[in-house]
mmCIF file of C-alpha atoms and ligand atoms in Angstrom:
data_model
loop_
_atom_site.group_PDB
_atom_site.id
_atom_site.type_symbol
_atom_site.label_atom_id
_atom_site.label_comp_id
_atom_site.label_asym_id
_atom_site.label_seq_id
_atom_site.Cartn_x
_atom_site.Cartn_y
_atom_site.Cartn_z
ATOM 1 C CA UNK A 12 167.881 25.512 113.025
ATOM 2 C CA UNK A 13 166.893 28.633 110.951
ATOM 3 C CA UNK A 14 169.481 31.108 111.331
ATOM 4 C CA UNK A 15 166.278 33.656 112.680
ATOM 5 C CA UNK A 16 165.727 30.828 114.872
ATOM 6 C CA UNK A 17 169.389 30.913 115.754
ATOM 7 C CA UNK A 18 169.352 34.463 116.647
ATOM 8 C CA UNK A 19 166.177 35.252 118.756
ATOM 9 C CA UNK A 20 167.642 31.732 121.070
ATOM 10 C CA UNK A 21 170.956 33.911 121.210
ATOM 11 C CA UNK A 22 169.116 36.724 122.105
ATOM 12 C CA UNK A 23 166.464 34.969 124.735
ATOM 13 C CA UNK A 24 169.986 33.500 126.359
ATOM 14 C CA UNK A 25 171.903 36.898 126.451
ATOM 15 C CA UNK A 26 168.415 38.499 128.278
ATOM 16 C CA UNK A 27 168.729 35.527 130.704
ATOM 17 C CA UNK A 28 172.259 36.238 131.548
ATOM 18 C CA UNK A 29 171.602 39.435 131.923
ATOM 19 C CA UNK A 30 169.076 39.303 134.397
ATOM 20 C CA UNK A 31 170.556 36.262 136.025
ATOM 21 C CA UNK A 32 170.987 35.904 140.032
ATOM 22 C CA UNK A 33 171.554 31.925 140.607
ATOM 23 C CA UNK A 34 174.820 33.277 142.483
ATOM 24 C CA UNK A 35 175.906 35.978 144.158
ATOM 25 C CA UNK A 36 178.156 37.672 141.952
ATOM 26 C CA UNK A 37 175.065 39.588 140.300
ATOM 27 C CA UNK A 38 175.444 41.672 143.546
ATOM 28 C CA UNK A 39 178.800 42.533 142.468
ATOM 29 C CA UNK A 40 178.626 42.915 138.615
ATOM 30 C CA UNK A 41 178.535 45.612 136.851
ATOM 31 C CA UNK A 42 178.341 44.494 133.871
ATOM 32 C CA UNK A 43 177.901 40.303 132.696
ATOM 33 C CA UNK A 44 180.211 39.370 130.243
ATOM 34 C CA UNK A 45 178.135 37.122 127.675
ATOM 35 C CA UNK A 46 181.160 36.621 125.274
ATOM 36 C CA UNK A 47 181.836 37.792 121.278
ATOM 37 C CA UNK A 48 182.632 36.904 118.258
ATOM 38 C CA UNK A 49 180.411 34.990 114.876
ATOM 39 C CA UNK A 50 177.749 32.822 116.062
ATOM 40 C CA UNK A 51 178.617 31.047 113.602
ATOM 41 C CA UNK A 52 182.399 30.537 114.401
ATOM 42 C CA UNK A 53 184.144 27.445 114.086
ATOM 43 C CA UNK A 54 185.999 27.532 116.949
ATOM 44 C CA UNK A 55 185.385 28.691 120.848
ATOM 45 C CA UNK A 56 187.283 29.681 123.298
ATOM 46 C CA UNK A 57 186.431 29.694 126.606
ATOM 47 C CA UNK A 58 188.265 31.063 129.236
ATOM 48 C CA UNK A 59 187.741 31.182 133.350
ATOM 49 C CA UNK A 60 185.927 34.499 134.412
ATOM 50 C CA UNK A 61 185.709 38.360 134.047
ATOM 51 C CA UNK A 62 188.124 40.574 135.265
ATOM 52 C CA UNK A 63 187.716 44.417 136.111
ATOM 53 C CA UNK A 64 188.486 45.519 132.722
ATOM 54 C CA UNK A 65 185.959 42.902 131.653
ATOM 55 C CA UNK A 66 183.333 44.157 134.040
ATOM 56 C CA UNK A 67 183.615 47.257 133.049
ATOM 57 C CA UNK A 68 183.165 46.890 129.559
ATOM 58 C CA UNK A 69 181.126 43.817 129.650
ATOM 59 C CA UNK A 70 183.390 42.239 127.010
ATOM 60 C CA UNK A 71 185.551 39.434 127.645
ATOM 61 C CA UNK A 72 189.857 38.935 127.796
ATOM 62 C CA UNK A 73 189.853 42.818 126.903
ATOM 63 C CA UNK A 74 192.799 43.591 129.704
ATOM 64 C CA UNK A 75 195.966 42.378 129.447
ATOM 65 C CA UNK A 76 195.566 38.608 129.310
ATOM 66 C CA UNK A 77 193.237 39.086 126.702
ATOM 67 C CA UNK A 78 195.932 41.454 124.894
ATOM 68 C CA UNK A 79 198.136 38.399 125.021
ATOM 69 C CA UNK A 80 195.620 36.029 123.917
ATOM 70 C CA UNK A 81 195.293 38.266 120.948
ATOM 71 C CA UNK A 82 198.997 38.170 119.939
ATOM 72 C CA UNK A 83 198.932 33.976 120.780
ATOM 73 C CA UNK A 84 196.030 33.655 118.439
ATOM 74 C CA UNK A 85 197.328 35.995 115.615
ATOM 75 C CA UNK A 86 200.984 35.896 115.876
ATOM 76 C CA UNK A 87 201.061 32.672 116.930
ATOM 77 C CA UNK A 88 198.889 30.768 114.716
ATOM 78 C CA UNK A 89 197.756 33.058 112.248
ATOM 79 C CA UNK A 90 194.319 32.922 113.810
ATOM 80 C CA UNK A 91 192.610 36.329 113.322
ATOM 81 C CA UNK A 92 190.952 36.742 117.010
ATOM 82 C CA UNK A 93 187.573 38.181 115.069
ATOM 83 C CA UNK A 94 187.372 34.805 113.571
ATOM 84 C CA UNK A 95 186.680 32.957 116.923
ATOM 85 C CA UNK A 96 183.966 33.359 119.553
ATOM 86 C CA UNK A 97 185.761 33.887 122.778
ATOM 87 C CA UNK A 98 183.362 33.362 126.412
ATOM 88 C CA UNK A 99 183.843 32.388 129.920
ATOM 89 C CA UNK A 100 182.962 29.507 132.546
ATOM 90 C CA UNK A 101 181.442 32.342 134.624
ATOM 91 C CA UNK A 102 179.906 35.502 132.965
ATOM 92 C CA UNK A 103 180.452 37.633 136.424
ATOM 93 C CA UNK A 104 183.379 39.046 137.679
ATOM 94 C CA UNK A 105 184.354 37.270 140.783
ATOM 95 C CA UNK A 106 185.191 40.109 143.608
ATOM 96 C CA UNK A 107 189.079 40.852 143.891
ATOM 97 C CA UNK A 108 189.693 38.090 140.705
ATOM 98 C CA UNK A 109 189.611 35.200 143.206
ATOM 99 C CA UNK A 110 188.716 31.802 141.536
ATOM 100 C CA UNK A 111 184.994 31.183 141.219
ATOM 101 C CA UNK A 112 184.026 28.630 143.452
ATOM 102 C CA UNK A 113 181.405 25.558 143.021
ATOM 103 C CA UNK A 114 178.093 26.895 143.292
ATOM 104 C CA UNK A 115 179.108 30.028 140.889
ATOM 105 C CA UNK A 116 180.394 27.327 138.667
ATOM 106 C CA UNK A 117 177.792 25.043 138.559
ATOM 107 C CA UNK A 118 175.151 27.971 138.461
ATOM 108 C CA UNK A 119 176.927 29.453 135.108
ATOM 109 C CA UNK A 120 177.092 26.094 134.006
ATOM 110 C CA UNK A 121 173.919 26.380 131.540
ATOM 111 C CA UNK A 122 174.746 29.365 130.061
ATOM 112 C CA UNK A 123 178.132 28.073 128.300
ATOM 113 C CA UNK A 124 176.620 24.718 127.729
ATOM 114 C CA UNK A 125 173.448 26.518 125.913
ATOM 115 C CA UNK A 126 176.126 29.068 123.343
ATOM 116 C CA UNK A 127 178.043 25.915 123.097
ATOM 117 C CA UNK A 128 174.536 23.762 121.576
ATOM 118 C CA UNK A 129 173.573 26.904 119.750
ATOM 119 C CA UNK A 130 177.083 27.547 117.908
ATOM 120 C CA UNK A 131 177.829 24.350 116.882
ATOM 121 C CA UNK A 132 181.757 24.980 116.310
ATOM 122 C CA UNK A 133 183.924 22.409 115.628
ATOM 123 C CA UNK A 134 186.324 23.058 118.227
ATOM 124 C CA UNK A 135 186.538 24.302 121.490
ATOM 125 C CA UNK A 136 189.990 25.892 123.492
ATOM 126 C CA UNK A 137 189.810 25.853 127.306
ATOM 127 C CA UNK A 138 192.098 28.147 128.948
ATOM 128 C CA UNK A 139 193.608 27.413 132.464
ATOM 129 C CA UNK A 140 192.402 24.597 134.862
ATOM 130 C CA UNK A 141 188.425 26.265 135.358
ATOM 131 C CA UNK A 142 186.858 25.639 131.996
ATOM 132 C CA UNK A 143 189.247 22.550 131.430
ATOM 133 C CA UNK A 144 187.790 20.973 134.418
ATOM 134 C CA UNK A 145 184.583 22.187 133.665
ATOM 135 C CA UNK A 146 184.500 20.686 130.425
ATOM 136 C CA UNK A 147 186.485 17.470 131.085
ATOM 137 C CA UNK A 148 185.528 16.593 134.009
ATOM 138 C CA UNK A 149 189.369 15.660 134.107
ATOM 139 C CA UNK A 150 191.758 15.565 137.252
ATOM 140 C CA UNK A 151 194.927 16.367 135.461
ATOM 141 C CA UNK A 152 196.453 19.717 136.381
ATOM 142 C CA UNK A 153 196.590 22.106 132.900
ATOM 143 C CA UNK A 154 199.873 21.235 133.232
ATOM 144 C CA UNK A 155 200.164 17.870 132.194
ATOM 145 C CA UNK A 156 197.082 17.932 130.117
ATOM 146 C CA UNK A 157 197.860 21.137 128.200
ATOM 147 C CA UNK A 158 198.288 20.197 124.164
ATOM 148 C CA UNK A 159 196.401 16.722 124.593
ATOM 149 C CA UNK A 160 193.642 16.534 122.310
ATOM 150 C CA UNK A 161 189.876 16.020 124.455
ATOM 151 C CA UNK A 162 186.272 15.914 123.587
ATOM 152 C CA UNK A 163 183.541 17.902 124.773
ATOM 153 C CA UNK A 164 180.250 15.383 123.582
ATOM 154 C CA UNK A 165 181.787 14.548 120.611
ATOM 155 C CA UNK A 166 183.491 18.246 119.403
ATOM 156 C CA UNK A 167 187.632 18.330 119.539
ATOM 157 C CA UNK A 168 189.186 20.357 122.610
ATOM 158 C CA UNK A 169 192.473 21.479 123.122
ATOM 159 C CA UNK A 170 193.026 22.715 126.838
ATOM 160 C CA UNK A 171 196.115 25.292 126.549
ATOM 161 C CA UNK A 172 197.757 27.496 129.218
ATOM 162 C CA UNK A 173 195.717 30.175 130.381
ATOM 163 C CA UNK A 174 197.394 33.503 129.415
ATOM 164 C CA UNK A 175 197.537 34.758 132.794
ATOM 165 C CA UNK A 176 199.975 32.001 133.803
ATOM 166 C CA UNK A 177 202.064 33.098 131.050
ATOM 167 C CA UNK A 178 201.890 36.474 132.001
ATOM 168 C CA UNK A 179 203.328 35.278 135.519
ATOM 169 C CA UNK A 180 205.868 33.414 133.628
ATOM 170 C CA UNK A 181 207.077 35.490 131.435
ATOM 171 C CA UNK A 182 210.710 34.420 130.908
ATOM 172 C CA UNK A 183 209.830 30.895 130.737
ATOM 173 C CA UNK A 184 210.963 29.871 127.652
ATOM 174 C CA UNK A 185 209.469 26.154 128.236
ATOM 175 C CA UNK A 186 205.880 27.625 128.751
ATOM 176 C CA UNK A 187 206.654 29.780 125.970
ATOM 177 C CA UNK A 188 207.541 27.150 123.187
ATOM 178 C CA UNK A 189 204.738 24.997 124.688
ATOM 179 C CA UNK A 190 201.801 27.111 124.232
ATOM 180 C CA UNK A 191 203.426 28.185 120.632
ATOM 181 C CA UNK A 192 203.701 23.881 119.593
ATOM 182 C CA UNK A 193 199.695 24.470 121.243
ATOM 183 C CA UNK A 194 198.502 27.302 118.890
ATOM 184 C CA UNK A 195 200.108 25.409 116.122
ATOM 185 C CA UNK A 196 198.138 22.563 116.877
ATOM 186 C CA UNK A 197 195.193 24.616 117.147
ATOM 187 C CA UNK A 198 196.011 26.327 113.602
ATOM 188 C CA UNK A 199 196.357 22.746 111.752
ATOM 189 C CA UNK A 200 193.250 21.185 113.438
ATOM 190 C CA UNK A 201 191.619 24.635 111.893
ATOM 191 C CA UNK A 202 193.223 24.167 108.726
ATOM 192 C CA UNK A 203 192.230 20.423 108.465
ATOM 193 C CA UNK A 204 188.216 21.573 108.014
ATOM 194 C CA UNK A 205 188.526 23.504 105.473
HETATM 195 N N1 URA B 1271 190.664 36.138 132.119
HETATM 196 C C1 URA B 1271 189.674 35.305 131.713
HETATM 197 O O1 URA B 1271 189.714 34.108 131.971
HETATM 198 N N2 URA B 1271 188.662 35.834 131.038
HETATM 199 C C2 URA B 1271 188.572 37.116 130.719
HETATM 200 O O2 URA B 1271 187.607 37.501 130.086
HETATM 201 C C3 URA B 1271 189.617 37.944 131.146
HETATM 202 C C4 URA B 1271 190.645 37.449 131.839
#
């Protein structure tokens, strides 16, 4: 695809998501959170849904799980977090943070599956049990499957911890070192493509 080709699709998906009520959380929104970072990345990571400091910005892991993702991504691996695009399983907040359920997942299901077609990366990083499951259609808790190499039709995927769990483990020194050997893994896979 031409990369003006590339664009305007972007652009026709964002205006979908925008305008989007297959679920009720557009009654709740204020803003969607689409995702960011280069369309032409080569690595996504996709995370489980908006919180409030994502719906009010309408930009995604901007609070303080996404302040930690930063640091495990940059500190961790070496993995400037401008160099990856970084989305959701659902693009709406879900009211008081609870976990999206089935219809909101399988309703936002398109809209990753269409930026993952139209990015193309290489790999993908699913945080927490939502977009693991969602991706894998596996039935292994993130804690057992965490650092164990999967595919997503054909492209490498590496579900780690979601950085909310670490944030409610801080002081875990076993969930620490884990999601540090996982970054690690993510940095060499990276490494390996160039
Ligand atoms: N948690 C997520 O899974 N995504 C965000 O964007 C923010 C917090």
């Amino acid at each position: 695809m031409m990369i003006t080709d590339i664009n305007s699709a972007w652009e026709e998906l964002r205006k979908r998501v925008e305008a989007c009520t297959k679920c009720g959380l557009c009654q709740t929104r204020n803003n969607i959170v689409f995702g960011e970072g280069p369309v032409n990345s080569k690595c996504v990571i996709i995370g489980e849904a908006p919180g409030e400091e994502e719906d009010m910005s309408g930009r995604p892991f901007v609070g303080k799980a996404g302040q930690l993702l930063t640091k495990i991504l940059e500190n961790g691996g070496g993995i400037p977090r401008a160099s990856v695009y970084i989305t959701n399983t659902i693009k709406c907040r879900p009211p008081n943070n609870r976990n999206p359920n089935t219809d909101e997942t399988d309703a936002c299901r398109e809209y990753w599956e269409a930026q993952l077609l139209l990015i193309q990366p290489s790999i993908i990083v699913t945080m927490g049990n939502i977009p693991t499951k969602a991706l894998t259609n596996t039935q292994r808790g993130i804690t057992t499957i965490r650092g164990v190499w999967q595919k997503w039709r054909g492209i490498d995927l590496l579900p780690m911890y979601h950085p909310s769990y670490l944030l409610r483990r801080e002081g875990d020194l076993t969930v620490r070192k884990q999601t540090w050997d996982d970054v690690k893994s993510l940095k060499a896979k990276l490494a390996a493509l160039k």
